[in-house]
Coordinates of C-alpha atoms and ligand atoms in Angstrom, one line a residue:
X1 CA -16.9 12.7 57.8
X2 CA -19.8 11.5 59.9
X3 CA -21.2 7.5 59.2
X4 CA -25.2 7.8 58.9
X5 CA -27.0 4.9 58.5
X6 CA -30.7 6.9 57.7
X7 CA -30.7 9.9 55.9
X8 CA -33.4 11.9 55.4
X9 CA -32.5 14.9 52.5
X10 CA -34.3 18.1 50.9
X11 CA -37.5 18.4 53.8
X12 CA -39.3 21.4 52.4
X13 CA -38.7 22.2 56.0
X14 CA -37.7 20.7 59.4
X15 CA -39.4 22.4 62.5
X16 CA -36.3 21.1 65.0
X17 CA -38.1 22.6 68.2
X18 CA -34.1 22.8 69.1
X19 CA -32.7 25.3 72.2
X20 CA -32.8 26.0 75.6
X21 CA -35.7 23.1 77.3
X22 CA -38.3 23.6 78.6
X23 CA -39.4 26.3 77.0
X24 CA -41.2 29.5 78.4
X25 CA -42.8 32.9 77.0
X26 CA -41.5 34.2 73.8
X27 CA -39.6 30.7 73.6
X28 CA -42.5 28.7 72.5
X29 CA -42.9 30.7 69.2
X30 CA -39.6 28.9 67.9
X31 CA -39.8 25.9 66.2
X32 CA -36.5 26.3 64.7
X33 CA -37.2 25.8 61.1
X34 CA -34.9 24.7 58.6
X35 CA -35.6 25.3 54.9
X36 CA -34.2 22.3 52.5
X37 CA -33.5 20.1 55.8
X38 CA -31.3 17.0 55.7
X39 CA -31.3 15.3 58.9
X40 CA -28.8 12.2 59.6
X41 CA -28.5 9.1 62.3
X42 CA -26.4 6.6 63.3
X43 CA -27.6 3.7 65.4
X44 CA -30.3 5.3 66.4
X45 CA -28.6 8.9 67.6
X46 CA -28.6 12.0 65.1
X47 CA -25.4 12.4 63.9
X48 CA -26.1 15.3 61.3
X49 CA -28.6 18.0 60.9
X50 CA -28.7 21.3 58.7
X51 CA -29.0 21.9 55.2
X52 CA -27.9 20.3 51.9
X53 CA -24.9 21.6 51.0
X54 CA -23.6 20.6 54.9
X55 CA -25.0 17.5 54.3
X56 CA -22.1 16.7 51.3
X57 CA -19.6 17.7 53.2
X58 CA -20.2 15.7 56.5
X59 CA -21.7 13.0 55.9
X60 CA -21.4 9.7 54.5
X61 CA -23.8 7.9 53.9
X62 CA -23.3 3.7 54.4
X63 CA -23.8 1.7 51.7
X64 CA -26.9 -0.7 53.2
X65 CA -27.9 2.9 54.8
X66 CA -31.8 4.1 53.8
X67 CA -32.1 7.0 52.1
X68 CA -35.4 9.1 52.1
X69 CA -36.3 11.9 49.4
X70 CA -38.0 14.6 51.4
X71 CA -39.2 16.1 48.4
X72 CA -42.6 17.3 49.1
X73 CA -42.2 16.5 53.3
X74 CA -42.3 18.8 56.4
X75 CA -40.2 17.0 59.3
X76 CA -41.7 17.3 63.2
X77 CA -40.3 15.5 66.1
X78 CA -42.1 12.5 67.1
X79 CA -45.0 13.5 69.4
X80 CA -44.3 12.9 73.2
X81 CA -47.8 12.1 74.6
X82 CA -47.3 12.5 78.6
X83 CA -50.7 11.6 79.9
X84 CA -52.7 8.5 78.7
X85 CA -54.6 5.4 80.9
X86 CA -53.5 3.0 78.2
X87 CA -53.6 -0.1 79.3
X88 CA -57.8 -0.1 80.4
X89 CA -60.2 -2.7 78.8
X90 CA -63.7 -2.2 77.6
X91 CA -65.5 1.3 76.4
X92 CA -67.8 3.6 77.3
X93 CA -69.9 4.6 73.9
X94 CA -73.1 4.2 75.9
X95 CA -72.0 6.1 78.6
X96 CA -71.1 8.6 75.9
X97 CA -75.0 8.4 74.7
X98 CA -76.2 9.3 78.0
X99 CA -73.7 12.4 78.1
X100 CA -75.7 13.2 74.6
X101 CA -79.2 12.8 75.9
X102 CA -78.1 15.1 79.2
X103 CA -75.8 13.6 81.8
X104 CA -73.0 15.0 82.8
X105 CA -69.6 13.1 83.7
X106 CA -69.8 13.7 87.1
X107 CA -73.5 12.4 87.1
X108 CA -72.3 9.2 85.4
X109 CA -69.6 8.9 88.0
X110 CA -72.4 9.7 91.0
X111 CA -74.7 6.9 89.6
X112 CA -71.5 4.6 89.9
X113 CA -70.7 4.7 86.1
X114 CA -67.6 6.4 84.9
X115 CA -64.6 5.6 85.8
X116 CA -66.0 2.3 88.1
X117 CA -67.4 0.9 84.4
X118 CA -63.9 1.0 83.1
X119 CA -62.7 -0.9 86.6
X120 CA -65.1 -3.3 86.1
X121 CA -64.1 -3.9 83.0
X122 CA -60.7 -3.8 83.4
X123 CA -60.8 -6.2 86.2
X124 CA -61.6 -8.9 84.9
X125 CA -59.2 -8.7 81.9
X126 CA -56.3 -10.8 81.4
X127 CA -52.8 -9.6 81.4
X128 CA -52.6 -11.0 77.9
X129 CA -56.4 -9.1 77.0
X130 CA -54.7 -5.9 78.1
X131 CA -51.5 -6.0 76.6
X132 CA -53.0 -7.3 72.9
X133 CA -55.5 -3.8 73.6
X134 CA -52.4 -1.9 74.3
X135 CA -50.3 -2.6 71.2
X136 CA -53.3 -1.8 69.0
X137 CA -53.7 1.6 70.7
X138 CA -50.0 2.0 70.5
X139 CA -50.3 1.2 66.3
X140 CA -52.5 4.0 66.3
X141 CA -50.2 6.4 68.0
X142 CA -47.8 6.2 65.7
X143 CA -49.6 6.5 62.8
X144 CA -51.1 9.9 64.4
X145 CA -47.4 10.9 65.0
X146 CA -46.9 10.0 68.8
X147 CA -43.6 8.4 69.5
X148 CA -43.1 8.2 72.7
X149 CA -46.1 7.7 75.5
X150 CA -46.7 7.7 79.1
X151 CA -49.1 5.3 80.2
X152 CA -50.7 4.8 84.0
X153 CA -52.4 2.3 85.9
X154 CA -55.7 3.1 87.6
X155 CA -58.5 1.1 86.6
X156 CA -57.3 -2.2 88.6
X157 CA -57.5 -0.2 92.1
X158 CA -56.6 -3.5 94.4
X159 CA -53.1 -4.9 94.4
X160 CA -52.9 -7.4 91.6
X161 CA -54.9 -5.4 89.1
X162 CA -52.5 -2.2 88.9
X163 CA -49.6 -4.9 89.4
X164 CA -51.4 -6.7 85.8
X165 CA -52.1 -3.6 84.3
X166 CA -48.1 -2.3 84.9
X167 CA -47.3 -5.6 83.9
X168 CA -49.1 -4.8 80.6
X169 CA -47.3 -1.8 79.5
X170 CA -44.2 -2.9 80.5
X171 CA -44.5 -6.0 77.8
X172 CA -46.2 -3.7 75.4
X173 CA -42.9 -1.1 75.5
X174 CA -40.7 -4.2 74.8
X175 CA -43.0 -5.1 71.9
X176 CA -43.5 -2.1 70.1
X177 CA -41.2 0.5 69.1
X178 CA -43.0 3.4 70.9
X179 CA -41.3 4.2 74.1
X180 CA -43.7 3.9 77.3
X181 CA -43.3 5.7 80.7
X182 CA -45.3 4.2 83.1
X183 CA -46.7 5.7 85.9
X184 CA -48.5 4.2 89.1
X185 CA -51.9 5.7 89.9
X186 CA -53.5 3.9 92.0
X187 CA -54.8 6.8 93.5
X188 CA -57.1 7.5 90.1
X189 CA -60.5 6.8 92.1
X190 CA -61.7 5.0 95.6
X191 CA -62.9 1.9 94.6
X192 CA -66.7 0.9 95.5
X193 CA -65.8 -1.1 98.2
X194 CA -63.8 0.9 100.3
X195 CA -65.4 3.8 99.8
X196 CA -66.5 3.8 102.9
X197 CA -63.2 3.4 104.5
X198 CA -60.9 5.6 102.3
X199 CA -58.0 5.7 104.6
X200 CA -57.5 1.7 104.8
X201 CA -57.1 2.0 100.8
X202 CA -54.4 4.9 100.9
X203 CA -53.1 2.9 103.3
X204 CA -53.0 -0.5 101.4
X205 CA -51.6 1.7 98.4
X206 CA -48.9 3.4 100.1
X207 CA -48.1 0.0 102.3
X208 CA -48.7 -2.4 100.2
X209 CA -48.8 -2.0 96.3
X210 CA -46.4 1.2 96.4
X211 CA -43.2 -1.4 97.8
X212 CA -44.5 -4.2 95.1
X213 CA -44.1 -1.4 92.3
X214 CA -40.7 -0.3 93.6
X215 CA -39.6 -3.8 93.9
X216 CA -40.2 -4.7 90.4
X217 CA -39.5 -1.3 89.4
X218 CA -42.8 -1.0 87.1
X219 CA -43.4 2.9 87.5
X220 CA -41.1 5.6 87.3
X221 CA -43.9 8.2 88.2
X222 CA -47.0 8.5 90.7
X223 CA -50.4 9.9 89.7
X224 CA -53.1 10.8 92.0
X225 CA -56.7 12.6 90.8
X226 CA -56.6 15.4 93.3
X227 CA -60.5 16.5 93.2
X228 CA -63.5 16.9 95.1
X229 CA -64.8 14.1 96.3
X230 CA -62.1 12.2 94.9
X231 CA -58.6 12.9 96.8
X232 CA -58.2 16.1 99.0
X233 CA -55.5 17.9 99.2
X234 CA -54.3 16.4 102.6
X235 CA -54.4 12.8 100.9
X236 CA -52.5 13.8 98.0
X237 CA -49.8 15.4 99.8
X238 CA -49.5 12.1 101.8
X239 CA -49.7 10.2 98.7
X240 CA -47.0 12.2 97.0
X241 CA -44.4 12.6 99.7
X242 CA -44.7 8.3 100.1
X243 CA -44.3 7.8 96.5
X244 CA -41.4 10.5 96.8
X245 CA -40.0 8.4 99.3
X246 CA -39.7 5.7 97.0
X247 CA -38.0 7.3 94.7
X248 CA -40.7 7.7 92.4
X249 CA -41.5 11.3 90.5
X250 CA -44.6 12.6 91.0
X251 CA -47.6 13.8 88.6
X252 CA -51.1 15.6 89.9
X253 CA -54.6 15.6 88.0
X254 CA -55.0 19.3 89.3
X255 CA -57.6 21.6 88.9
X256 CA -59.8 19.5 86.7
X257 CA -63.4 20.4 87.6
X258 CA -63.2 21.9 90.6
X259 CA -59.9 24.6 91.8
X260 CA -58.8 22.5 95.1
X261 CA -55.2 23.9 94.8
X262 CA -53.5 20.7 93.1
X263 CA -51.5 23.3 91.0
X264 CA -50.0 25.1 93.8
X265 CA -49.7 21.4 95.8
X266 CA -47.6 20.0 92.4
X267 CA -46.0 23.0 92.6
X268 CA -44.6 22.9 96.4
X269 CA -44.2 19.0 96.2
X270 CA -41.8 19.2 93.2
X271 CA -43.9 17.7 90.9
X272 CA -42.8 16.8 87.5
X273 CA -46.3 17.8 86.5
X274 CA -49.5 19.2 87.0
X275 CA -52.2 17.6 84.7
X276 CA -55.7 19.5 83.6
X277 CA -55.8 22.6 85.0
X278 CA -59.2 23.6 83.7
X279 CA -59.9 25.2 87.3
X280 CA -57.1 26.3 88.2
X281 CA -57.0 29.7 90.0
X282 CA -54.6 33.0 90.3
X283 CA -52.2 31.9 92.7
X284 CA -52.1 28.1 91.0
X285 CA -50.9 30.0 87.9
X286 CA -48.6 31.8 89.9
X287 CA -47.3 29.0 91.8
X288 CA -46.6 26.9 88.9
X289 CA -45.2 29.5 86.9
X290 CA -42.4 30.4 89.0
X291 CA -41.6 26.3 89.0
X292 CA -40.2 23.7 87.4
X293 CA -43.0 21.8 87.3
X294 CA -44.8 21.2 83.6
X295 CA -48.6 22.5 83.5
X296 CA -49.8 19.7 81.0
X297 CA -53.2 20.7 79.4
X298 CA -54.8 18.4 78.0
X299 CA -57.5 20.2 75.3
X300 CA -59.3 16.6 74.2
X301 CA -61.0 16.6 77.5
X302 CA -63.0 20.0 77.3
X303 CA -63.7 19.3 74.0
X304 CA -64.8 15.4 74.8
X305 CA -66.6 16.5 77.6
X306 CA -68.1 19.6 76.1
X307 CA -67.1 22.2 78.6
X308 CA -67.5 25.8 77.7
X309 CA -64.3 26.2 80.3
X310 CA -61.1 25.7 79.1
X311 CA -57.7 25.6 80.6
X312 CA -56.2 29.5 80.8
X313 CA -53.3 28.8 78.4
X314 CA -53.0 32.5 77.6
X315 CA -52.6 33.6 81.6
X316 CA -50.5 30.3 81.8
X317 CA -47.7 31.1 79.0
X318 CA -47.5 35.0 79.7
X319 CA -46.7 34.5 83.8
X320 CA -44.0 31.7 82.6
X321 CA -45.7 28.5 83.2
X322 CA -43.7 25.7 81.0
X323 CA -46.6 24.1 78.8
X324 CA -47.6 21.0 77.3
X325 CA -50.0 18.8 75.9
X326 CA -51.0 15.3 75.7
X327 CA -53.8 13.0 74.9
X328 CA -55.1 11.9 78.6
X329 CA -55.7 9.1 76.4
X330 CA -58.9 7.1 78.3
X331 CA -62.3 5.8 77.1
X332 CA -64.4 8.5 79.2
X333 CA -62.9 11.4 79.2
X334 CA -61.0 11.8 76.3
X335 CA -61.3 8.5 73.5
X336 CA -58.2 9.4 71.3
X337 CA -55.0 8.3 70.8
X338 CA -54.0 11.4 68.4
X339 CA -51.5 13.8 69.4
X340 CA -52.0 15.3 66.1
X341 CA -55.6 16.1 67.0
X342 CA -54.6 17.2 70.1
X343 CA -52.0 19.7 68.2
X344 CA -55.1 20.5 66.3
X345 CA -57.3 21.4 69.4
X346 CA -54.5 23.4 71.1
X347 CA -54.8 25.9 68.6
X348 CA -58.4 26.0 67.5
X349 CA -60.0 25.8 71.0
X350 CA -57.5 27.0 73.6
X351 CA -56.0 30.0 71.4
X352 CA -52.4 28.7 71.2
X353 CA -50.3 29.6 67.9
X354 CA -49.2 26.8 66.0
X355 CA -45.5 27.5 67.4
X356 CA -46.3 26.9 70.9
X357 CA -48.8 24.0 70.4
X358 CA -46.0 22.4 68.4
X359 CA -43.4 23.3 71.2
X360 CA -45.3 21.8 74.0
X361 CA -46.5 18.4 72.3
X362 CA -42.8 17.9 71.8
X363 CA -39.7 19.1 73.2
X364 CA -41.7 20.6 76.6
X365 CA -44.0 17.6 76.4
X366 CA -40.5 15.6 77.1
X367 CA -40.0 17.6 79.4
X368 CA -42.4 16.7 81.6
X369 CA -41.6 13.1 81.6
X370 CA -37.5 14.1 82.2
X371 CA -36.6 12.6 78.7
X372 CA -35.9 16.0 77.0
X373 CA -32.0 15.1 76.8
X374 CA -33.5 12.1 74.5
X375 CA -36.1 13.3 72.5
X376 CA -38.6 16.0 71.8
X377 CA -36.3 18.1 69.5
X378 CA -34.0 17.4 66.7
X379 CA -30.6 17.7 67.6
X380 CA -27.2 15.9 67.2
X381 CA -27.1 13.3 70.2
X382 CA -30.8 12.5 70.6
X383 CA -32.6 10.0 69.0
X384 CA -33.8 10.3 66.1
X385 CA -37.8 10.0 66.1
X386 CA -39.0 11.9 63.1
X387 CA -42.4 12.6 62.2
X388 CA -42.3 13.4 58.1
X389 CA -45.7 14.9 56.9
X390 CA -46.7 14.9 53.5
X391 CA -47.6 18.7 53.3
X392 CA -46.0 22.3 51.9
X393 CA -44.9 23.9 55.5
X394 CA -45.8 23.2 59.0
X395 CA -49.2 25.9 59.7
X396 CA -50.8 23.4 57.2
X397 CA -50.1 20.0 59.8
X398 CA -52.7 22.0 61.9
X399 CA -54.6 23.8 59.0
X400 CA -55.8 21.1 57.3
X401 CA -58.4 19.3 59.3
X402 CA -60.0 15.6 59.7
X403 CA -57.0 13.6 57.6
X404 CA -53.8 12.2 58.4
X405 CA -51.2 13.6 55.8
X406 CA -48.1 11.4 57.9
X407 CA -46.3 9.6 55.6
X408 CA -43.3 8.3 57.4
X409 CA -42.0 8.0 60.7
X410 CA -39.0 7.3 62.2
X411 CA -38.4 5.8 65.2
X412 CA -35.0 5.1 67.2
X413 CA -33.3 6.2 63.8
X414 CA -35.8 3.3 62.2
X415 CA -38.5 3.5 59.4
X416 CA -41.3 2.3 61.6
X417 CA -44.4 3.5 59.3
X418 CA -43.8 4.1 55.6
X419 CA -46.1 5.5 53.3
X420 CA -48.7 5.5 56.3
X421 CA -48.7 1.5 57.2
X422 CA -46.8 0.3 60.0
X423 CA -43.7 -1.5 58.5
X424 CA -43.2 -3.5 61.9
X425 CA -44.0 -3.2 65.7
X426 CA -40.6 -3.3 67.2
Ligands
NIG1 O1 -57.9 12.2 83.3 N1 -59.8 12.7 85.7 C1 -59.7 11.6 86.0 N2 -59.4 10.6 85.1 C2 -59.5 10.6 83.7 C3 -60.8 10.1 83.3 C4 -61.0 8.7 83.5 C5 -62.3 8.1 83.1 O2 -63.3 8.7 82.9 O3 -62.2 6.9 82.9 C6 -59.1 11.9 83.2 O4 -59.9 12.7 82.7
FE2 FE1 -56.0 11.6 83.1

């Protein structure tokens, strides 16, 4: 007999997203469903997973245990979100007004709006500003399903605002029960005043805020926005290889609006991912697909931004390319914290079937951020993070628009939202 200390028993179904990870092809169109699932942990770790009758015969159950009915529940694991800007300050709503009236976002950013509002902003936050913004984002995550979250730096672009801003998430993962990645990306934008002098800031990154981040180890990954007129190829490859060098993994916004070849670059580089991809060409499919390296789309963005042109998910899964989705959680580009929504969007505007959208917002989605032996499926030895909507089968999670039908979620094998209210933050 196994000890459990949460049970979860009868799910109308569990969709385990269990097997070989990451998944590719054909792969993505199994969720793994279990009819009548019981799922089991212990300290945190699933001990027990399978159906009823199993469940009798393996399981105990301790006495101060919690026991849910999942009578009327489909069970998901917790979103993994691997792209967000979490920790910014301020929004953009008017900016948003101008996109309405005819602006595009790259007009903003030419006019010095954009992202340099957000830096502005962000700026002159406190530490303490940021961090109080962050948990209440992080509250909303969870309630929209999302369980663990990556979360970069970029809006500070000098030495002791990406230093506050890393600072920020780091407090806000030991404060809230969502798991943060961080990532360093200082290389988001050039900042107004060395525009005119780009080098001397990849310099002072790569000199002098890259050895600070190591030092207090406040990133595990390194982010550059490889784009016209933003990095070129030639400065992201000697970003990447210096963050490399410092041991850090390394992430590209590739391909967004115009095809510069950041696929193929994350590709060759070893890159954990390669973020956007709306532009991406024939041999940055190719490149990627024969990799190891994630293609994380990111379907809020053309939708937020109102681009006809989408990321070629269809070309992308039948070559082989291993496929997620996140957020890219930030307040121009993409102002929502719901992976669910995102899930949504996957299917209805880049033609992915439920299975796959499910696949890469989880298990391929942790993937991408090398915690796929932790969570992203549902299997004995991970932790359990549990997502339990109240809904007949899993199509209707993404069928049933413009509500949130979670009722519970579980996080680290604890009830952190029940009956859709945040129980507590850590
Ligand atoms: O991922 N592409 C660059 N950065 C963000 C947008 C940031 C902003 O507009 O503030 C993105 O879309
Ligand atoms: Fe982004």
């Amino acid at each position: 007999m196994k000890s459990a200390d949460l049970a979860v028993l009868g799910c109308e179904q569990l969709a385990t997203c269990r097997g070989s990870i990451p998944k590719r092809k054909g792969a993505l169109q199994d969720v793994g469903v279990i009819e009548k699932g019981c799922i089991a942990s212990h300290q945190g770790k699933i001990v027990f997973i399978g159906d009823e009758k199993n469940f009798k015969e393996e399981v105990r159950l301790e006495e101060s245990g919690v026991r849910i009915d999942g009578k009327g529940l489909v069970g998901l694991p917790g979103f993994v979100d691997p792209h967000t800007h979490l920790p910014f300050a301020g929004t953009r709503e008017q900016e948003f007004v101008l996109r309405l009236e005819g602006y595009t976002y790259q007009q903003l950013a030419e006019k010095g709006l954009g992202i340099q509002t957000t830096v502005n902003a962000t700026r002159q936050a406190s530490k303490k500003e940021l961090l109080s913004l962050c948990l209440s984002r992080l509250d909303r995550m969870i309630l929209y399903g999302t369980t663990t979250v990556e979360g970069k730096s970029g809006y500070g672009l000098n030495f002791d605002d990406e230093i506050k801003q890393l600072e920020a998430l780091r407090e806000a993962d030991r404060l809230h029960s969502i798991d943060i990645i961080s990532t360093f990306m200082g290389a988001h934008e050039v900042p107004q005043e060395y525009k005119s002098k780009k080098n001397d800031y990849i310099d002072l990154l790569i000199n002098q805020v890259l050895p600070e981040v190591k030092e207090k180890n406040l990133a595990e990954f390194f982010d550059v926005f490889c784009e016209e007129g933003v990095y070129s190829i030639e400065e992201t490859k000697k970003l990447a290889r210096a963050a490399k060098d410092a041991g850090l993994k390394i992430k590209i916004h590739a391909d967004e609006f115009s095809p510069l070849g950041g696929a193929q670059l994350a590709a060759e580089e070893g890159a954990s991912s390669a973020d956007h991809l709306i532009n991406i060409t024939e041999e940055g499919i190719r490149k990627l697909a024969q990799s190891q390296t994630a293609a994380t789309l990111l379907p809020a963005v053309s939708f937020f931004l109102m681009l006809d042109k989408k990321a070629p998910v269809r070309k992308l899964i039948e070559e082989g390319a291993i496929v997620a989705l996140a957020t890219d959680f930030n307040p121009g580009s993409s102002m929502t914290e719901s992976m669910l929504f995102v899930l949504q969007l996957a299917v209805f505007t880049l033609n992915m079937s439920i299975e796959e959208a499910i696949n890469a917002s989880t298990a391929n989605a942790a993937y991408s951020l090398a915690r796929h032996q932790d969570v992203g499926s549902l299997e004995v030895g991970k932790k359990l993070d549990l997502v339990l909507y109240e809904v007949p089968n899993y199509p209707t999670i993404v069928y049933h628009l413009g509500i949130n039908p979670i009722k519970h979620v579980i996080k680290n094998g604890k009830l952190a939202v029940k009956d859709g209210k945040i129980l507590k933050r850590n």
